[in-house]
PDB file of N, CA, C and O in Angstrom:
ATOM      1  N   MET A1446       1.047  -1.218  -0.382  1.00 62.00           N
ATOM      2  CA  MET A1446      -0.239   0.289  -0.472  1.00 62.00           C
ATOM      3  C   MET A1446       1.134   1.321   0.068  1.00 62.00           C
ATOM      4  O   MET A1446       1.920   1.404   0.642  1.00 62.00           O
ATOM      5  N   ASN A1447       0.417   2.406  -0.760  1.00 72.00           N
ATOM      6  CA  ASN A1447       1.467   3.132  -0.431  1.00 72.00           C
ATOM      7  C   ASN A1447       0.783   4.409  -0.715  1.00 72.00           C
ATOM      8  O   ASN A1447      -0.143   4.268  -1.413  1.00 72.00           O
ATOM      9  N   HIS A1448       0.275   5.256   0.917  1.00 78.00           N
ATOM     10  CA  HIS A1448      -0.265   6.347   1.432  1.00 78.00           C
ATOM     11  C   HIS A1448       0.511   7.285   2.168  1.00 78.00           C
ATOM     12  O   HIS A1448       1.499   6.833   2.681  1.00 78.00           O
ATOM     13  N   LEU A1449       0.605   8.490   0.683  1.00 79.00           N
ATOM     14  CA  LEU A1449       1.063   9.378   2.117  1.00 79.00           C
ATOM     15  C   LEU A1449       0.565   9.891   3.428  1.00 79.00           C
ATOM     16  O   LEU A1449      -0.753  10.156   3.269  1.00 79.00           O
ATOM     17  N   PHE A1450       0.951   9.718   4.648  1.00 86.00           N
ATOM     18  CA  PHE A1450       1.015  10.323   5.136  1.00 86.00           C
ATOM     19  C   PHE A1450       1.739  11.442   5.893  1.00 86.00           C
ATOM     20  O   PHE A1450       2.749  11.130   6.156  1.00 86.00           O
ATOM     21  N   ILE A1451       1.416  12.195   7.729  1.00 89.00           N
ATOM     22  CA  ILE A1451       1.937  13.240   8.015  1.00 89.00           C
ATOM     23  C   ILE A1451       2.484  12.734   9.487  1.00 89.00           C
ATOM     24  O   ILE A1451       1.680  11.973  10.046  1.00 89.00           O
ATOM     25  N   VAL A1452       3.463  13.076   9.171  1.00 90.00           N
ATOM     26  CA  VAL A1452       4.645  12.961  10.658  1.00 90.00           C
ATOM     27  C   VAL A1452       4.651  14.136  11.504  1.00 90.00           C
ATOM     28  O   VAL A1452       5.819  14.784  11.521  1.00 90.00           O
ATOM     29  N   ILE A1453       4.538  14.193  12.456  1.00 92.00           N
ATOM     30  CA  ILE A1453       4.240  14.896  13.500  1.00 92.00           C
ATOM     31  C   ILE A1453       6.220  14.414  14.982  1.00 92.00           C
ATOM     32  O   ILE A1453       5.591  13.391  15.614  1.00 92.00           O
ATOM     33  N   HIS A1454       6.817  15.225  14.952  1.00 90.00           N
ATOM     34  CA  HIS A1454       7.829  15.340  15.779  1.00 90.00           C
ATOM     35  C   HIS A1454       7.653  15.770  17.250  1.00 90.00           C
ATOM     36  O   HIS A1454       7.594  16.863  16.885  1.00 90.00           O
ATOM     37  N   ASN A1455       8.349  15.520  18.165  1.00 90.00           N
ATOM     38  CA  ASN A1455       7.475  15.181  19.841  1.00 90.00           C
ATOM     39  C   ASN A1455       8.534  15.170  20.481  1.00 90.00           C
ATOM     40  O   ASN A1455       8.069  14.275  20.884  1.00 90.00           O
ATOM     41  N   GLY A1456       9.177  16.178  20.574  1.00 92.00           N
ATOM     42  CA  GLY A1456      10.193  15.661  21.439  1.00 92.00           C
ATOM     43  C   GLY A1456      11.181  14.165  20.360  1.00 92.00           C
ATOM     44  O   GLY A1456      11.534  14.063  20.190  1.00 92.00           O
ATOM     45  N   ASN A1457      11.346  13.386  21.538  1.00 93.00           N
ATOM     46  CA  ASN A1457      11.629  11.757  20.879  1.00 93.00           C
ATOM     47  C   ASN A1457      10.365  10.767  20.730  1.00 93.00           C
ATOM     48  O   ASN A1457      10.476   9.949  20.097  1.00 93.00           O
ATOM     49  N   ASP A1458       9.229  11.562  20.538  1.00 93.00           N
ATOM     50  CA  ASP A1458       7.936  10.585  19.823  1.00 93.00           C
ATOM     51  C   ASP A1458       8.002  11.749  18.437  1.00 93.00           C
ATOM     52  O   ASP A1458       8.074  12.553  18.293  1.00 93.00           O
ATOM     53  N   ARG A1459       7.135  10.161  17.667  1.00 91.00           N
ATOM     54  CA  ARG A1459       6.055  10.342  16.437  1.00 91.00           C
ATOM     55  C   ARG A1459       4.937  10.028  16.464  1.00 91.00           C
ATOM     56  O   ARG A1459       4.347   9.159  16.988  1.00 91.00           O
ATOM     57  N   ILE A1460       4.043  10.688  16.113  1.00 92.00           N
ATOM     58  CA  ILE A1460       2.736  11.416  16.418  1.00 92.00           C
ATOM     59  C   ILE A1460       2.516  10.636  14.418  1.00 92.00           C
ATOM     60  O   ILE A1460       3.021  12.128  13.650  1.00 92.00           O
ATOM     61  N   PHE A1461       1.552  10.064  13.838  1.00 91.00           N
ATOM     62  CA  PHE A1461       1.170   9.371  12.856  1.00 91.00           C
ATOM     63  C   PHE A1461      -0.402  10.538  12.506  1.00 91.00           C
ATOM     64  O   PHE A1461      -0.886   9.224  13.381  1.00 91.00           O
ATOM     65  N   VAL A1462      -0.522  11.265  11.905  1.00 93.00           N
ATOM     66  CA  VAL A1462      -1.928  11.276  12.032  1.00 93.00           C
ATOM     67  C   VAL A1462      -1.993  10.926   9.687  1.00 93.00           C
ATOM     68  O   VAL A1462      -0.994  11.226   8.712  1.00 93.00           O
ATOM     69  N   GLU A1463      -3.027  10.961  10.244  1.00 92.00           N
ATOM     70  CA  GLU A1463      -4.464  10.237   8.329  1.00 92.00           C
ATOM     71  C   GLU A1463      -4.200  11.634   8.235  1.00 92.00           C
ATOM     72  O   GLU A1463      -5.325  12.269   8.882  1.00 92.00           O
ATOM     73  N   PRO A1464      -5.098  12.199   7.291  1.00 90.00           N
ATOM     74  CA  PRO A1464      -4.535  12.983   6.621  1.00 90.00           C
ATOM     75  C   PRO A1464      -6.109  13.664   5.119  1.00 90.00           C
ATOM     76  O   PRO A1464      -6.607  14.576   5.904  1.00 90.00           O
ATOM     77  N   TRP A1465      -6.720  12.204   5.554  1.00 88.00           N
ATOM     78  CA  TRP A1465      -7.657  12.298   4.981  1.00 88.00           C
ATOM     79  C   TRP A1465      -8.564  11.543   6.137  1.00 88.00           C
ATOM     80  O   TRP A1465     -10.373  10.796   5.773  1.00 88.00           O
ATOM     81  N   SER A1466      -8.691  11.615   7.337  1.00 89.00           N
ATOM     82  CA  SER A1466      -9.917  10.997   8.114  1.00 89.00           C
ATOM     83  C   SER A1466     -10.884  12.227   7.996  1.00 89.00           C
ATOM     84  O   SER A1466     -11.031  13.259   7.567  1.00 89.00           O
ATOM     85  N   ARG A1467     -12.025  10.906   7.752  1.00 88.00           N
ATOM     86  CA  ARG A1467     -13.315  11.904   7.960  1.00 88.00           C
ATOM     87  C   ARG A1467     -14.426  11.635   9.657  1.00 88.00           C
ATOM     88  O   ARG A1467     -14.737  12.976   9.203  1.00 88.00           O
ATOM     89  N   ASN A1468     -13.957  11.354  10.226  1.00 91.00           N
ATOM     90  CA  ASN A1468     -13.620  12.462  12.143  1.00 91.00           C
ATOM     91  C   ASN A1468     -12.670  13.135  12.066  1.00 91.00           C
ATOM     92  O   ASN A1468     -11.327  12.397  12.741  1.00 91.00           O
ATOM     93  N   PRO A1469     -12.871  14.444  12.013  1.00 88.00           N
ATOM     94  CA  PRO A1469     -11.129  15.274  13.380  1.00 88.00           C
ATOM     95  C   PRO A1469     -11.250  15.097  13.826  1.00 88.00           C
ATOM     96  O   PRO A1469      -9.943  15.367  14.377  1.00 88.00           O
ATOM     97  N   GLU A1470     -11.472  14.001  15.019  1.00 93.00           N
ATOM     98  CA  GLU A1470     -11.612  13.844  16.792  1.00 93.00           C
ATOM     99  C   GLU A1470     -10.956  12.554  16.382  1.00 93.00           C
ATOM    100  O   GLU A1470     -10.003  11.786  16.652  1.00 93.00           O
ATOM    101  N   LEU A1471     -10.760  12.011  14.771  1.00 92.00           N
ATOM    102  CA  LEU A1471     -10.413  10.488  15.239  1.00 92.00           C
ATOM    103  C   LEU A1471      -9.178  10.682  14.024  1.00 92.00           C
ATOM    104  O   LEU A1471      -8.869  10.487  12.719  1.00 92.00           O
ATOM    105  N   TYR A1472      -7.902  11.284  14.085  1.00 92.00           N
ATOM    106  CA  TYR A1472      -6.916  11.639  13.558  1.00 92.00           C
ATOM    107  C   TYR A1472      -5.719  10.787  13.098  1.00 92.00           C
ATOM    108  O   TYR A1472      -4.759  10.850  12.110  1.00 92.00           O
ATOM    109  N   LEU A1473      -5.372   9.699  14.022  1.00 92.00           N
ATOM    110  CA  LEU A1473      -3.855   9.014  14.458  1.00 92.00           C
ATOM    111  C   LEU A1473      -4.246   8.099  13.073  1.00 92.00           C
ATOM    112  O   LEU A1473      -5.406   7.389  12.595  1.00 92.00           O
ATOM    113  N   ILE A1474      -3.408   7.772  13.158  1.00 90.00           N
ATOM    114  CA  ILE A1474      -2.852   6.683  11.760  1.00 90.00           C
ATOM    115  C   ILE A1474      -3.663   5.309  12.202  1.00 90.00           C
ATOM    116  O   ILE A1474      -4.898   5.197  10.978  1.00 90.00           O
ATOM    117  N   GLU A1475      -3.273   4.904  13.228  1.00 87.00           N
ATOM    118  CA  GLU A1475      -3.876   3.591  13.337  1.00 87.00           C
ATOM    119  C   GLU A1475      -5.399   3.724  13.984  1.00 87.00           C
ATOM    120  O   GLU A1475      -5.807   2.641  13.480  1.00 87.00           O
ATOM    121  N   ASP A1476      -6.010   5.061  13.602  1.00 90.00           N
ATOM    122  CA  ASP A1476      -7.555   5.126  14.652  1.00 90.00           C
ATOM    123  C   ASP A1476      -8.324   4.861  12.455  1.00 90.00           C
ATOM    124  O   ASP A1476      -9.432   4.436  12.596  1.00 90.00           O
ATOM    125  N   ASN A1477      -7.788   5.433  11.584  1.00 90.00           N
ATOM    126  CA  ASN A1477      -8.380   5.242  10.290  1.00 90.00           C
ATOM    127  C   ASN A1477      -7.587   3.916   9.344  1.00 90.00           C
ATOM    128  O   ASN A1477      -8.457   3.731   8.511  1.00 90.00           O
ATOM    129  N   TRP A1478      -6.966   3.459   9.711  1.00 86.00           N
ATOM    130  CA  TRP A1478      -5.893   2.293   9.233  1.00 86.00           C
ATOM    131  C   TRP A1478      -5.914   0.886   9.963  1.00 86.00           C
ATOM    132  O   TRP A1478      -4.987   0.502  10.238  1.00 86.00           O
ATOM    133  N   THR A1479      -6.446   0.598  10.834  1.00 80.00           N
ATOM    134  CA  THR A1479      -6.465  -0.806  11.814  1.00 80.00           C
ATOM    135  C   THR A1479      -6.552  -2.086  11.571  1.00 80.00           C
ATOM    136  O   THR A1479      -4.968  -2.226  12.366  1.00 80.00           O
ATOM    137  N   ASN A1480      -7.292  -2.389   9.988  1.00 83.00           N
ATOM    138  CA  ASN A1480      -5.919  -3.318  10.119  1.00 83.00           C
ATOM    139  C   ASN A1480      -5.263  -3.747   9.275  1.00 83.00           C
ATOM    140  O   ASN A1480      -4.419  -4.287   8.685  1.00 83.00           O
ATOM    141  N   ALA A1481      -4.892  -2.565   7.983  1.00 83.00           N
ATOM    142  CA  ALA A1481      -4.161  -2.330   7.088  1.00 83.00           C
ATOM    143  C   ALA A1481      -2.671  -1.676   7.783  1.00 83.00           C
ATOM    144  O   ALA A1481      -2.017  -2.051   6.360  1.00 83.00           O
ATOM    145  N   TYR A1482      -2.756  -1.322   7.899  1.00 84.00           N
ATOM    146  CA  TYR A1482      -1.319   0.119   8.807  1.00 84.00           C
ATOM    147  C   TYR A1482      -0.484  -1.198   9.860  1.00 84.00           C
ATOM    148  O   TYR A1482      -0.094  -1.379  10.252  1.00 84.00           O
ATOM    149  N   ASP A1483       0.517  -1.104   8.925  1.00 85.00           N
ATOM    150  CA  ASP A1483       1.811  -2.156   9.666  1.00 85.00           C
ATOM    151  C   ASP A1483       2.978  -0.773   9.634  1.00 85.00           C
ATOM    152  O   ASP A1483       3.664  -0.831   9.184  1.00 85.00           O
ATOM    153  N   PRO A1484       3.842  -0.329  10.827  1.00 85.00           N
ATOM    154  CA  PRO A1484       4.593   0.298  10.864  1.00 85.00           C
ATOM    155  C   PRO A1484       5.863   0.171  10.593  1.00 85.00           C
ATOM    156  O   PRO A1484       6.216   1.173  10.296  1.00 85.00           O
ATOM    157  N   THR A1485       5.778  -1.072  10.382  1.00 87.00           N
ATOM    158  CA  THR A1485       7.308  -1.910  10.358  1.00 87.00           C
ATOM    159  C   THR A1485       8.032  -1.257   8.641  1.00 87.00           C
ATOM    160  O   THR A1485       8.684  -1.882   8.132  1.00 87.00           O
ATOM    161  N   TYR A1486       5.979  -1.206   8.147  1.00 86.00           N
ATOM    162  CA  TYR A1486       6.944  -1.146   6.384  1.00 86.00           C
ATOM    163  C   TYR A1486       6.591   0.548   5.983  1.00 86.00           C
ATOM    164  O   TYR A1486       7.139   0.934   4.979  1.00 86.00           O
ATOM    165  N   ASN A1487       6.763   1.795   6.874  1.00 85.00           N
ATOM    166  CA  ASN A1487       6.806   3.048   6.808  1.00 85.00           C
ATOM    167  C   ASN A1487       8.142   2.999   6.024  1.00 85.00           C
ATOM    168  O   ASN A1487       8.944   2.934   6.874  1.00 85.00           O
ATOM    169  N   ILE A1488       7.890   4.140   5.588  1.00 85.00           N
ATOM    170  CA  ILE A1488       9.128   4.598   4.620  1.00 85.00           C
ATOM    171  C   ILE A1488       9.660   6.046   4.341  1.00 85.00           C
ATOM    172  O   ILE A1488       8.841   6.890   4.044  1.00 85.00           O
ATOM    173  N   PHE A1489      10.606   6.730   5.028  1.00 85.00           N
ATOM    174  CA  PHE A1489      10.442   8.439   5.340  1.00 85.00           C
ATOM    175  C   PHE A1489      11.543   8.744   4.108  1.00 85.00           C
ATOM    176  O   PHE A1489      11.947   7.833   3.548  1.00 85.00           O
ATOM    177  N   GLY A1490      11.076  10.374   4.138  1.00 83.00           N
ATOM    178  CA  GLY A1490      11.831  11.053   3.671  1.00 83.00           C
ATOM    179  C   GLY A1490      11.579  11.148   1.937  1.00 83.00           C
ATOM    180  O   GLY A1490      12.514  11.015   0.660  1.00 83.00           O
ATOM    181  N   GLU A1491      10.233  10.027   1.206  1.00 82.00           N
ATOM    182  CA  GLU A1491       9.766  10.350  -0.019  1.00 82.00           C
ATOM    183  C   GLU A1491       8.907  11.011  -0.715  1.00 82.00           C
ATOM    184  O   GLU A1491       8.222  10.834  -1.352  1.00 82.00           O
ATOM    185  N   ALA A1492       8.092  12.392   0.925  1.00 78.00           N
ATOM    186  CA  ALA A1492       7.486  12.898   0.365  1.00 78.00           C
ATOM    187  C   ALA A1492       7.410  13.643  -0.860  1.00 78.00           C
ATOM    188  O   ALA A1492       6.709  14.291  -1.871  1.00 78.00           O
ATOM    189  N   ASP A1493       8.415  13.986  -1.068  1.00 82.00           N
ATOM    190  CA  ASP A1493       8.936  15.346  -2.073  1.00 82.00           C
ATOM    191  C   ASP A1493       8.462  15.047  -3.496  1.00 82.00           C
ATOM    192  O   ASP A1493       8.683  15.268  -4.562  1.00 82.00           O
ATOM    193  N   MET A1494       9.566  13.440  -3.380  1.00 81.00           N
ATOM    194  CA  MET A1494       9.528  12.559  -4.342  1.00 81.00           C
ATOM    195  C   MET A1494       7.945  12.532  -5.446  1.00 81.00           C
ATOM    196  O   MET A1494       7.849  12.187  -6.262  1.00 81.00           O
ATOM    197  N   TRP A1495       7.259  11.757  -4.114  1.00 77.00           N
ATOM    198  CA  TRP A1495       5.482  11.445  -4.514  1.00 77.00           C
ATOM    199  C   TRP A1495       4.623  12.783  -4.351  1.00 77.00           C
ATOM    200  O   TRP A1495       4.061  12.890  -5.771  1.00 77.00           O
ATOM    201  N   MET A1496       5.044  14.345  -4.374  1.00 77.00           N
ATOM    202  CA  MET A1496       4.314  15.513  -4.476  1.00 77.00           C
ATOM    203  C   MET A1496       4.856  15.514  -6.118  1.00 77.00           C
ATOM    204  O   MET A1496       4.130  16.644  -6.817  1.00 77.00           O
ATOM    205  N   SER A1497       6.288  15.235  -6.755  1.00 82.00           N
ATOM    206  CA  SER A1497       6.434  15.769  -7.601  1.00 82.00           C
ATOM    207  C   SER A1497       5.744  15.281  -8.576  1.00 82.00           C
ATOM    208  O   SER A1497       5.082  15.136 -10.030  1.00 82.00           O
ATOM    209  N   GLU A1498       5.347  13.693  -8.241  1.00 76.00           N
ATOM    210  CA  GLU A1498       5.627  12.504  -9.510  1.00 76.00           C
ATOM    211  C   GLU A1498       3.983  13.383  -9.492  1.00 76.00           C
ATOM    212  O   GLU A1498       2.920  13.327 -10.975  1.00 76.00           O
ATOM    213  N   VAL A1499       2.903  13.566  -8.741  1.00 73.00           N
ATOM    214  CA  VAL A1499       1.459  14.743  -8.852  1.00 73.00           C
ATOM    215  C   VAL A1499       1.428  15.673  -9.174  1.00 73.00           C
ATOM    216  O   VAL A1499       0.952  16.120 -10.253  1.00 73.00           O
ATOM    217  N   ASN A1500       2.628  16.716  -9.326  1.00 73.00           N
ATOM    218  CA  ASN A1500       2.667  17.888  -9.985  1.00 73.00           C
ATOM    219  C   ASN A1500       2.483  17.616 -11.043  1.00 73.00           C
ATOM    220  O   ASN A1500       2.658  18.450 -11.898  1.00 73.00           O
ATOM    221  N   LYS A1501       3.895  16.800 -11.632  1.00 74.00           N
ATOM    222  CA  LYS A1501       3.908  15.953 -13.395  1.00 74.00           C
ATOM    223  C   LYS A1501       3.068  16.001 -14.186  1.00 74.00           C
ATOM    224  O   LYS A1501       2.623  16.368 -15.204  1.00 74.00           O
ATOM    225  N   SER A1502       1.612  15.462 -13.501  1.00 73.00           N
ATOM    226  CA  SER A1502       0.687  14.664 -13.531  1.00 73.00           C
ATOM    227  C   SER A1502      -0.032  16.062 -14.184  1.00 73.00           C
ATOM    228  O   SER A1502      -0.529  15.400 -15.096  1.00 73.00           O
ATOM    229  N   LYS A1503       0.178  17.219 -12.780  1.00 69.00           N
ATOM    230  CA  LYS A1503      -0.966  18.049 -13.288  1.00 69.00           C
ATOM    231  C   LYS A1503      -0.975  18.796 -14.052  1.00 69.00           C
ATOM    232  O   LYS A1503      -1.472  19.320 -14.773  1.00 69.00           O
ATOM    233  N   ALA A1504       0.654  19.224 -14.667  1.00 64.00           N
ATOM    234  CA  ALA A1504       0.851  19.563 -15.432  1.00 64.00           C
ATOM    235  C   ALA A1504       0.452  19.044 -17.382  1.00 64.00           C
ATOM    236  O   ALA A1504       0.496  19.532 -17.777  1.00 64.00           O
ATOM    237  N   ALA A1505       1.220  17.114 -16.609  1.00 70.00           N
ATOM    238  CA  ALA A1505       0.266  17.121 -17.954  1.00 70.00           C
ATOM    239  C   ALA A1505      -0.738  17.211 -18.500  1.00 70.00           C
ATOM    240  O   ALA A1505      -1.308  17.330 -19.571  1.00 70.00           O
ATOM    241  N   ALA A1506      -1.430  16.686 -17.719  1.00 72.00           N
ATOM    242  CA  ALA A1506      -3.394  17.572 -18.217  1.00 72.00           C
ATOM    243  C   ALA A1506      -3.447  18.515 -18.424  1.00 72.00           C
ATOM    244  O   ALA A1506      -4.413  18.908 -19.066  1.00 72.00           O
ATOM    245  N   LEU A1507      -2.588  19.670 -17.840  1.00 64.00           N
ATOM    246  CA  LEU A1507      -3.121  21.174 -18.397  1.00 64.00           C
ATOM    247  C   LEU A1507      -2.851  21.245 -19.463  1.00 64.00           C
ATOM    248  O   LEU A1507      -3.315  22.098 -20.117  1.00 64.00           O
ATOM    249  N   LEU A1508      -1.547  20.373 -20.554  1.00 63.00           N
ATOM    250  CA  LEU A1508      -0.538  20.514 -21.260  1.00 63.00           C
ATOM    251  C   LEU A1508      -2.118  20.488 -22.333  1.00 63.00           C
ATOM    252  O   LEU A1508      -2.071  20.153 -23.067  1.00 63.00           O
ATOM    253  N   ARG A1509      -2.935  19.120 -21.753  1.00 63.00           N
ATOM    254  CA  ARG A1509      -3.749  18.641 -23.441  1.00 63.00           C
ATOM    255  C   ARG A1509      -4.839  19.174 -23.598  1.00 63.00           C
ATOM    256  O   ARG A1509      -5.032  19.896 -23.270  1.00 63.00           O
TER     257      ARG A1509
END
């Protein structure tokens, strides 16, 4: 599963936030992906790569 989510660094702790939560009070990744989320598969530092792919797709669509 490829899914971009938000990591908040709070001292020595990390808080994983689901940006597409339907309920603003249940914003933790674990609240939204109870059966599908396994933190051992987290890959950090790829946001720029994925966002550039999104921007390329938008640019290509605008040029059509």
